């Protein structure tokens, strides 16, 4: 999937369980929950934040209120499995700390 995918961050603002169900249903192995109500999602590079929000029922509020962010760079400190997932799904690498 490298070079043809975009990394998105999704944050639930309301009804995190409903949003979790929508993400698991629509994106199955293309999503990772990093904390309750927070996900990383990989979608085709042609997709926009509006399209992701619409697919998940965030835009119209039918599933949950939430925020969808397109990620062009990242860094931070978390579990090694998070960085491994990002690398496997996008081919990207980071200087991020691998401790959690």
CSV table of N, CA, C and O in Angstrom, one decimal:
chain,number,residue,atom,x,y,z
A,1,UNK,N,0.8,-1.2,0.0
A,1,UNK,CA,0.0,0.0,0.0
A,1,UNK,C,0.8,1.3,0.0
A,1,UNK,O,0.3,2.3,-0.1
A,2,UNK,N,2.2,1.2,0.1
A,2,UNK,CA,3.0,2.5,0.1
A,2,UNK,C,2.7,3.3,-1.1
A,2,UNK,O,2.5,2.8,-2.2
A,3,UNK,N,2.8,4.6,-0.9
A,3,UNK,CA,2.7,5.6,-2.0
A,3,UNK,C,1.3,5.7,-2.6
A,3,UNK,O,1.1,6.6,-3.4
A,4,UNK,N,0.4,4.9,-2.1
A,4,UNK,CA,-1.0,5.0,-2.6
A,4,UNK,C,-2.0,5.2,-1.5
A,4,UNK,O,-3.1,5.0,-1.7
A,5,UNK,N,-1.5,5.5,-0.3
A,5,UNK,CA,-2.4,5.5,0.9
A,5,UNK,C,-2.1,6.8,1.7
A,5,UNK,O,-1.0,7.4,1.6
A,6,UNK,N,-3.1,7.2,2.4
A,6,UNK,CA,-3.0,8.4,3.3
A,6,UNK,C,-3.4,7.9,4.7
A,6,UNK,O,-4.3,7.1,4.9
A,7,UNK,N,-2.6,8.4,5.7
A,7,UNK,CA,-2.9,8.1,7.1
A,7,UNK,C,-3.8,9.2,7.6
A,7,UNK,O,-3.6,10.4,7.5
A,8,UNK,N,-4.9,8.8,8.2
A,8,UNK,CA,-5.9,9.7,8.9
A,8,UNK,C,-5.9,9.4,10.4
A,8,UNK,O,-5.8,8.2,10.8
A,9,UNK,N,-6.1,10.4,11.1
A,9,UNK,CA,-6.4,10.3,12.6
A,9,UNK,C,-7.9,10.6,12.8
A,9,UNK,O,-8.4,11.6,12.2
A,10,UNK,N,-8.6,9.8,13.5
A,10,UNK,CA,-10.0,10.0,13.8
A,10,UNK,C,-10.2,10.1,15.3
A,10,UNK,O,-9.8,9.2,16.0
A,11,UNK,N,-10.9,11.1,15.7
A,11,UNK,CA,-11.2,11.3,17.1
A,11,UNK,C,-12.7,11.4,17.3
A,11,UNK,O,-13.4,12.3,16.7
A,12,UNK,N,-13.3,10.6,18.2
A,12,UNK,CA,-14.7,10.6,18.5
A,12,UNK,C,-14.9,11.8,19.4
A,12,UNK,O,-14.2,12.0,20.4
A,13,UNK,N,-16.0,12.5,19.1
A,13,UNK,CA,-16.4,13.6,20.0
A,13,UNK,C,-17.6,13.2,20.8
A,13,UNK,O,-17.9,13.7,21.9
A,14,UNK,N,-18.3,12.3,20.3
A,14,UNK,CA,-19.5,11.7,20.9
A,14,UNK,C,-19.7,10.3,20.4
A,14,UNK,O,-19.3,10.0,19.3
A,15,UNK,N,-20.4,9.5,21.1
A,15,UNK,CA,-20.7,8.1,20.8
A,15,UNK,C,-19.5,7.3,20.2
A,15,UNK,O,-19.5,6.8,19.1
A,16,UNK,N,-18.4,7.2,21.0
A,16,UNK,CA,-17.2,6.5,20.5
A,16,UNK,C,-17.5,5.0,20.2
A,16,UNK,O,-16.9,4.5,19.2
A,17,UNK,N,-18.4,4.4,20.8
A,17,UNK,CA,-18.7,3.0,20.5
A,17,UNK,C,-19.4,2.8,19.2
A,17,UNK,O,-19.1,1.9,18.4
A,18,UNK,N,-20.3,3.8,18.8
A,18,UNK,CA,-20.9,3.7,17.5
A,18,UNK,C,-19.9,4.0,16.4
A,18,UNK,O,-19.9,3.3,15.4
A,19,UNK,N,-19.0,4.9,16.7
A,19,UNK,CA,-17.9,5.2,15.7
A,19,UNK,C,-17.0,4.0,15.5
A,19,UNK,O,-16.6,3.6,14.4
A,20,UNK,N,-16.7,3.4,16.7
A,20,UNK,CA,-15.8,2.2,16.6
A,20,UNK,C,-16.4,1.1,15.7
A,20,UNK,O,-15.7,0.5,14.9
A,21,UNK,N,-17.7,0.9,15.9
A,21,UNK,CA,-18.4,-0.1,15.1
A,21,UNK,C,-18.3,0.2,13.6
A,21,UNK,O,-18.1,-0.6,12.8
A,22,UNK,N,-18.5,1.5,13.3
A,22,UNK,CA,-18.5,1.9,11.9
A,22,UNK,C,-17.1,1.7,11.3
A,22,UNK,O,-16.9,1.2,10.2
A,23,UNK,N,-16.1,2.1,12.1
A,23,UNK,CA,-14.7,1.9,11.6
A,23,UNK,C,-14.4,0.5,11.4
A,23,UNK,O,-13.8,0.1,10.4
A,24,UNK,N,-14.7,-0.4,12.4
A,24,UNK,CA,-14.4,-1.8,12.2
A,24,UNK,C,-15.2,-2.4,11.1
A,24,UNK,O,-14.7,-3.3,10.4
A,25,UNK,N,-16.4,-2.0,10.8
A,25,UNK,CA,-17.2,-2.5,9.7
A,25,UNK,C,-16.7,-2.1,8.4
A,25,UNK,O,-16.6,-2.9,7.5
A,26,UNK,N,-16.4,-0.8,8.2
A,26,UNK,CA,-16.0,-0.3,6.9
A,26,UNK,C,-14.5,-0.5,6.6
A,26,UNK,O,-14.1,-0.6,5.4
A,27,UNK,N,-13.6,-0.4,7.6
A,27,UNK,CA,-12.2,-0.4,7.4
A,27,UNK,C,-11.5,-1.6,7.9
A,27,UNK,O,-10.3,-1.8,7.7
A,28,UNK,N,-12.1,-2.5,8.6
A,28,UNK,CA,-11.5,-3.7,9.2
A,28,UNK,C,-10.0,-3.7,9.4
A,28,UNK,O,-9.6,-3.1,10.4
A,29,UNK,N,-9.2,-4.2,8.6
A,29,UNK,CA,-7.8,-4.3,8.8
A,29,UNK,C,-7.0,-3.0,8.4
A,29,UNK,O,-5.8,-3.0,8.5
A,30,UNK,N,-7.7,-2.0,8.1
A,30,UNK,CA,-7.1,-0.7,7.7
A,30,UNK,C,-7.2,0.3,8.8
A,30,UNK,O,-6.9,1.5,8.6
A,31,UNK,N,-7.5,-0.1,10.0
A,31,UNK,CA,-7.7,0.8,11.2
A,31,UNK,C,-7.1,0.2,12.4
A,31,UNK,O,-7.0,-1.0,12.6
A,32,UNK,N,-6.6,1.1,13.3
A,32,UNK,CA,-6.0,0.7,14.5
A,32,UNK,C,-6.5,1.7,15.6
A,32,UNK,O,-6.3,2.9,15.5
A,33,UNK,N,-7.1,1.2,16.7
A,33,UNK,CA,-7.5,2.0,17.8
A,33,UNK,C,-6.3,2.3,18.6
A,33,UNK,O,-5.7,1.3,19.2
A,34,UNK,N,-5.9,3.5,18.8
A,34,UNK,CA,-4.7,3.8,19.6
A,34,UNK,C,-5.0,4.2,21.0
A,34,UNK,O,-4.1,4.1,21.9
A,35,UNK,N,-6.2,4.6,21.3
A,35,UNK,CA,-6.8,4.9,22.6
A,35,UNK,C,-8.3,4.9,22.5
A,35,UNK,O,-8.8,5.0,21.3
A,36,UNK,N,-9.0,4.8,23.6
A,36,UNK,CA,-10.5,4.8,23.4
A,36,UNK,C,-10.9,6.1,22.7
A,36,UNK,O,-10.6,7.2,23.1
A,37,UNK,N,-11.7,5.9,21.6
A,37,UNK,CA,-12.2,7.0,20.8
A,37,UNK,C,-11.2,7.6,19.9
A,37,UNK,O,-11.5,8.6,19.3
A,38,UNK,N,-10.0,7.0,19.7
A,38,UNK,CA,-9.0,7.5,18.8
A,38,UNK,C,-8.5,6.4,17.9
A,38,UNK,O,-8.0,5.4,18.4
A,39,UNK,N,-8.5,6.7,16.6
A,39,UNK,CA,-8.0,5.7,15.6
A,39,UNK,C,-7.1,6.3,14.6
A,39,UNK,O,-7.1,7.4,14.3
A,40,UNK,N,-6.2,5.4,14.1
A,40,UNK,CA,-5.5,5.7,12.9
A,40,UNK,C,-6.1,4.8,11.8
A,40,UNK,O,-6.4,3.7,12.0
A,41,UNK,N,-6.3,5.4,10.6
A,41,UNK,CA,-6.9,4.7,9.5
A,41,UNK,C,-6.1,5.0,8.3
A,41,UNK,O,-5.7,6.1,8.1
A,42,UNK,N,-5.9,4.0,7.5
A,42,UNK,CA,-5.3,4.2,6.2
A,42,UNK,C,-6.3,4.0,5.1
A,42,UNK,O,-7.1,3.0,5.1
A,43,UNK,N,-6.4,5.0,4.2
A,43,UNK,CA,-7.3,5.0,3.1
A,43,UNK,C,-6.5,5.3,1.8
A,43,UNK,O,-5.4,5.8,1.9
A,44,UNK,N,-7.1,5.1,0.6
A,44,UNK,CA,-6.4,5.5,-0.6
A,44,UNK,C,-6.0,6.9,-0.6
A,44,UNK,O,-6.7,7.8,-0.1
A,45,UNK,N,-4.9,7.2,-1.3
A,45,UNK,CA,-4.4,8.6,-1.3
A,45,UNK,C,-5.4,9.6,-2.0
A,45,UNK,O,-5.2,10.8,-1.8
A,46,UNK,N,-6.3,9.1,-2.7
A,46,UNK,CA,-7.3,10.0,-3.4
A,46,UNK,C,-8.4,10.4,-2.5
A,46,UNK,O,-9.1,11.3,-2.8
A,47,UNK,N,-8.5,9.8,-1.3
A,47,UNK,CA,-9.6,10.2,-0.4
A,47,UNK,C,-9.2,11.4,0.4
A,47,UNK,O,-8.1,11.7,0.8
A,48,UNK,N,-10.3,12.2,0.7
A,48,UNK,CA,-10.2,13.4,1.5
A,48,UNK,C,-10.7,13.2,2.9
A,48,UNK,O,-11.4,12.2,3.1
A,49,UNK,N,-10.5,14.1,3.8
A,49,UNK,CA,-11.1,14.1,5.1
A,49,UNK,C,-12.6,14.1,5.1
A,49,UNK,O,-13.2,13.4,5.8
A,50,UNK,N,-13.1,14.9,4.1
A,50,UNK,CA,-14.6,14.9,4.0
A,50,UNK,C,-15.1,13.6,3.6
A,50,UNK,O,-16.2,13.1,4.1
A,51,UNK,N,-14.5,12.9,2.7
A,51,UNK,CA,-14.9,11.6,2.2
A,51,UNK,C,-14.9,10.6,3.3
A,51,UNK,O,-15.8,9.8,3.5
A,52,UNK,N,-13.8,10.6,4.1
A,52,UNK,CA,-13.7,9.7,5.3
A,52,UNK,C,-14.8,10.0,6.3
A,52,UNK,O,-15.5,9.1,6.8
A,53,UNK,N,-15.0,11.3,6.6
A,53,UNK,CA,-16.0,11.7,7.6
A,53,UNK,C,-17.4,11.3,7.1
A,53,UNK,O,-18.3,10.9,7.8
A,54,UNK,N,-17.7,11.4,5.8
A,54,UNK,CA,-18.9,11.0,5.2
A,54,UNK,C,-19.2,9.5,5.3
A,54,UNK,O,-20.2,9.0,5.7
A,55,UNK,N,-18.1,8.7,4.9
A,55,UNK,CA,-18.2,7.3,5.0
A,55,UNK,C,-18.6,6.8,6.4
A,55,UNK,O,-19.3,5.8,6.5
A,56,UNK,N,-18.0,7.4,7.4
A,56,UNK,CA,-18.2,7.0,8.8
A,56,UNK,C,-19.4,7.6,9.4
A,56,UNK,O,-19.7,7.2,10.6
A,57,UNK,N,-20.2,8.5,8.8
A,57,UNK,CA,-21.3,9.1,9.4
A,57,UNK,C,-21.0,10.2,10.4
A,57,UNK,O,-21.8,10.5,11.3
A,58,UNK,N,-19.8,10.7,10.3
A,58,UNK,CA,-19.4,11.8,11.1
A,58,UNK,C,-19.9,13.1,10.5
A,58,UNK,O,-20.4,14.0,11.2
A,59,UNK,N,-19.8,13.3,9.2
A,59,UNK,CA,-20.1,14.5,8.5
A,59,UNK,C,-21.6,14.9,8.8
A,59,UNK,O,-21.9,16.0,9.1
A,60,UNK,N,-22.5,13.9,8.7
A,60,UNK,CA,-23.9,14.2,8.9
A,60,UNK,C,-24.3,13.9,10.3
A,60,UNK,O,-25.5,14.1,10.7
A,61,UNK,N,-23.4,13.4,11.1
A,61,UNK,CA,-23.8,13.1,12.5
A,61,UNK,C,-24.6,11.9,12.7
A,61,UNK,O,-25.0,11.6,13.8
A,62,UNK,N,-24.8,11.1,11.7
A,62,UNK,CA,-25.6,9.9,11.8
A,62,UNK,C,-25.0,8.8,12.7
A,62,UNK,O,-25.7,8.0,13.2
A,63,UNK,N,-23.7,8.8,12.8
A,63,UNK,CA,-23.0,7.8,13.6
A,63,UNK,C,-22.5,8.4,14.9
A,63,UNK,O,-22.8,7.9,16.0
A,64,UNK,N,-21.8,9.5,14.7
A,64,UNK,CA,-21.1,10.2,15.9
A,64,UNK,C,-20.6,11.5,15.4
A,64,UNK,O,-20.3,11.7,14.3
A,65,UNK,N,-20.4,12.4,16.4
A,65,UNK,CA,-19.6,13.6,16.1
A,65,UNK,C,-18.2,13.2,16.2
A,65,UNK,O,-17.8,12.2,16.9
A,66,UNK,N,-17.3,13.8,15.4
A,66,UNK,CA,-15.9,13.5,15.5
A,66,UNK,C,-15.1,14.4,14.6
A,66,UNK,O,-15.6,15.3,14.0
A,67,UNK,N,-13.8,14.2,14.7
A,67,UNK,CA,-12.8,15.0,13.9
A,67,UNK,C,-12.0,14.0,13.1
A,67,UNK,O,-11.5,13.0,13.6
A,68,UNK,N,-11.8,14.3,11.8
A,68,UNK,CA,-11.0,13.5,10.9
A,68,UNK,C,-9.8,14.4,10.4
A,68,UNK,O,-10.0,15.5,9.9
A,69,UNK,N,-8.6,13.9,10.6
A,69,UNK,CA,-7.4,14.7,10.3
A,69,UNK,C,-6.6,13.8,9.3
A,69,UNK,O,-6.4,12.6,9.5
A,70,UNK,N,-6.1,14.5,8.2
A,70,UNK,CA,-5.2,13.8,7.3
A,70,UNK,C,-3.7,14.1,7.8
A,70,UNK,O,-3.4,15.2,8.1
A,71,UNK,N,-2.9,13.0,7.9
A,71,UNK,CA,-1.6,13.1,8.5
A,71,UNK,C,-0.6,13.1,7.5
A,71,UNK,O,-0.4,12.2,6.7
A,72,UNK,N,0.2,14.2,7.4
A,72,UNK,CA,1.3,14.2,6.4
A,72,UNK,C,2.7,14.0,7.1
A,72,UNK,O,3.7,13.6,6.4
A,73,UNK,N,2.8,14.2,8.4
A,73,UNK,CA,4.0,13.8,9.1
A,73,UNK,C,3.6,13.5,10.6
A,73,UNK,O,2.5,13.9,11.0
A,74,UNK,N,4.4,12.8,11.3
A,74,UNK,CA,4.1,12.5,12.6
A,74,UNK,C,5.3,12.2,13.4
A,74,UNK,O,6.4,12.0,12.9
A,75,UNK,N,5.2,12.3,14.7
A,75,UNK,CA,6.2,12.0,15.7
A,75,UNK,C,5.6,11.9,17.0
A,75,UNK,O,4.5,12.3,17.3
A,76,UNK,N,6.2,11.2,17.9
A,76,UNK,CA,5.7,11.1,19.3
A,76,UNK,C,6.3,9.9,20.0
A,76,UNK,O,7.3,9.4,19.6
A,77,UNK,N,5.6,9.5,21.0
A,77,UNK,CA,6.1,8.4,21.9
A,77,UNK,C,4.9,7.5,22.2
A,77,UNK,O,3.8,7.9,22.7
A,78,UNK,N,5.0,6.2,21.8
A,78,UNK,CA,3.9,5.3,22.0
A,78,UNK,C,4.5,3.9,21.9
A,78,UNK,O,5.7,3.7,21.7
A,79,UNK,N,3.6,2.9,21.9
A,79,UNK,CA,4.0,1.5,21.8
A,79,UNK,C,4.7,1.2,20.4
A,79,UNK,O,4.3,1.8,19.4
A,80,UNK,N,5.7,0.4,20.4
A,80,UNK,CA,6.4,0.0,19.1
A,80,UNK,C,5.4,-0.5,18.1
A,80,UNK,O,5.5,-0.3,16.9
A,81,UNK,N,4.3,-1.2,18.6
A,81,UNK,CA,3.4,-1.8,17.6
A,81,UNK,C,2.6,-0.7,16.8
A,81,UNK,O,2.2,-1.0,15.7
A,82,UNK,N,2.5,0.5,17.4
A,82,UNK,CA,1.9,1.6,16.6
A,82,UNK,C,2.7,2.0,15.5
A,82,UNK,O,2.3,2.1,14.3
A,83,UNK,N,4.0,2.2,15.7
A,83,UNK,CA,4.9,2.6,14.6
A,83,UNK,C,5.1,1.4,13.6
A,83,UNK,O,5.1,1.7,12.4
A,84,UNK,N,5.1,0.2,14.1
A,84,UNK,CA,5.1,-0.9,13.1
A,84,UNK,C,3.9,-1.0,12.2
A,84,UNK,O,4.0,-1.3,11.1
A,85,UNK,N,2.7,-0.7,12.8
A,85,UNK,CA,1.5,-0.7,12.0
A,85,UNK,C,1.5,0.4,11.0
A,85,UNK,O,1.2,0.1,9.8
A,86,UNK,N,2.0,1.6,11.4
A,86,UNK,CA,2.0,2.7,10.4
A,86,UNK,C,3.0,2.4,9.3
A,86,UNK,O,2.7,2.6,8.1
A,87,UNK,N,4.1,1.8,9.6
A,87,UNK,CA,5.1,1.5,8.6
A,87,UNK,C,4.6,0.4,7.7
A,87,UNK,O,4.7,0.5,6.5
A,88,UNK,N,3.9,-0.6,8.2
A,88,UNK,CA,3.4,-1.7,7.4
A,88,UNK,C,2.3,-1.2,6.5
A,88,UNK,O,2.2,-1.7,5.3
A,89,UNK,N,1.5,-0.3,7.0
A,89,UNK,CA,0.3,0.2,6.2
A,89,UNK,C,0.7,1.3,5.2
A,89,UNK,O,0.0,1.4,4.1
A,90,UNK,N,1.7,2.1,5.5
A,90,UNK,CA,2.0,3.2,4.6
A,90,UNK,C,3.4,3.2,4.0
A,90,UNK,O,3.6,3.9,3.1
A,91,UNK,N,4.3,2.4,4.6
A,91,UNK,CA,5.6,2.4,4.1
A,91,UNK,C,6.5,3.5,4.7
A,91,UNK,O,7.6,3.6,4.4
A,92,UNK,N,5.8,4.4,5.5
A,92,UNK,CA,6.5,5.5,6.0
A,92,UNK,C,7.3,5.1,7.3
A,92,UNK,O,7.1,4.1,7.9
A,93,UNK,N,8.3,5.9,7.6
A,93,UNK,CA,9.1,5.7,8.8
A,93,UNK,C,9.2,7.1,9.5
A,93,UNK,O,8.9,8.1,9.0
A,94,UNK,N,9.5,7.0,10.8
A,94,UNK,CA,9.6,8.2,11.6
A,94,UNK,C,10.7,8.1,12.6
A,94,UNK,O,11.3,7.1,12.9
A,95,UNK,N,11.1,9.3,13.2
A,95,UNK,CA,12.1,9.3,14.2
A,95,UNK,C,11.4,9.2,15.6
A,95,UNK,O,12.0,9.4,16.6
A,96,UNK,N,10.2,8.7,15.6
A,96,UNK,CA,9.4,8.7,16.9
A,96,UNK,C,10.0,7.7,17.8
A,96,UNK,O,10.6,6.7,17.5
A,97,UNK,N,9.8,7.9,19.1
A,97,UNK,CA,10.3,7.1,20.2
A,97,UNK,C,9.4,5.8,20.2
A,97,UNK,O,8.2,5.9,20.2
A,98,UNK,N,10.1,4.7,20.4
A,98,UNK,CA,9.3,3.5,20.4
A,98,UNK,C,9.2,2.9,21.9
A,98,UNK,O,9.5,1.8,22.2
A,99,UNK,N,8.7,3.8,22.7
A,99,UNK,CA,8.4,3.3,24.1
A,99,UNK,C,7.0,3.8,24.4
A,99,UNK,O,6.5,4.7,23.9
A,100,UNK,N,6.4,3.1,25.3
A,100,UNK,CA,5.0,3.4,25.6
A,100,UNK,C,4.7,3.5,27.0
A,100,UNK,O,4.9,3.3,28.0
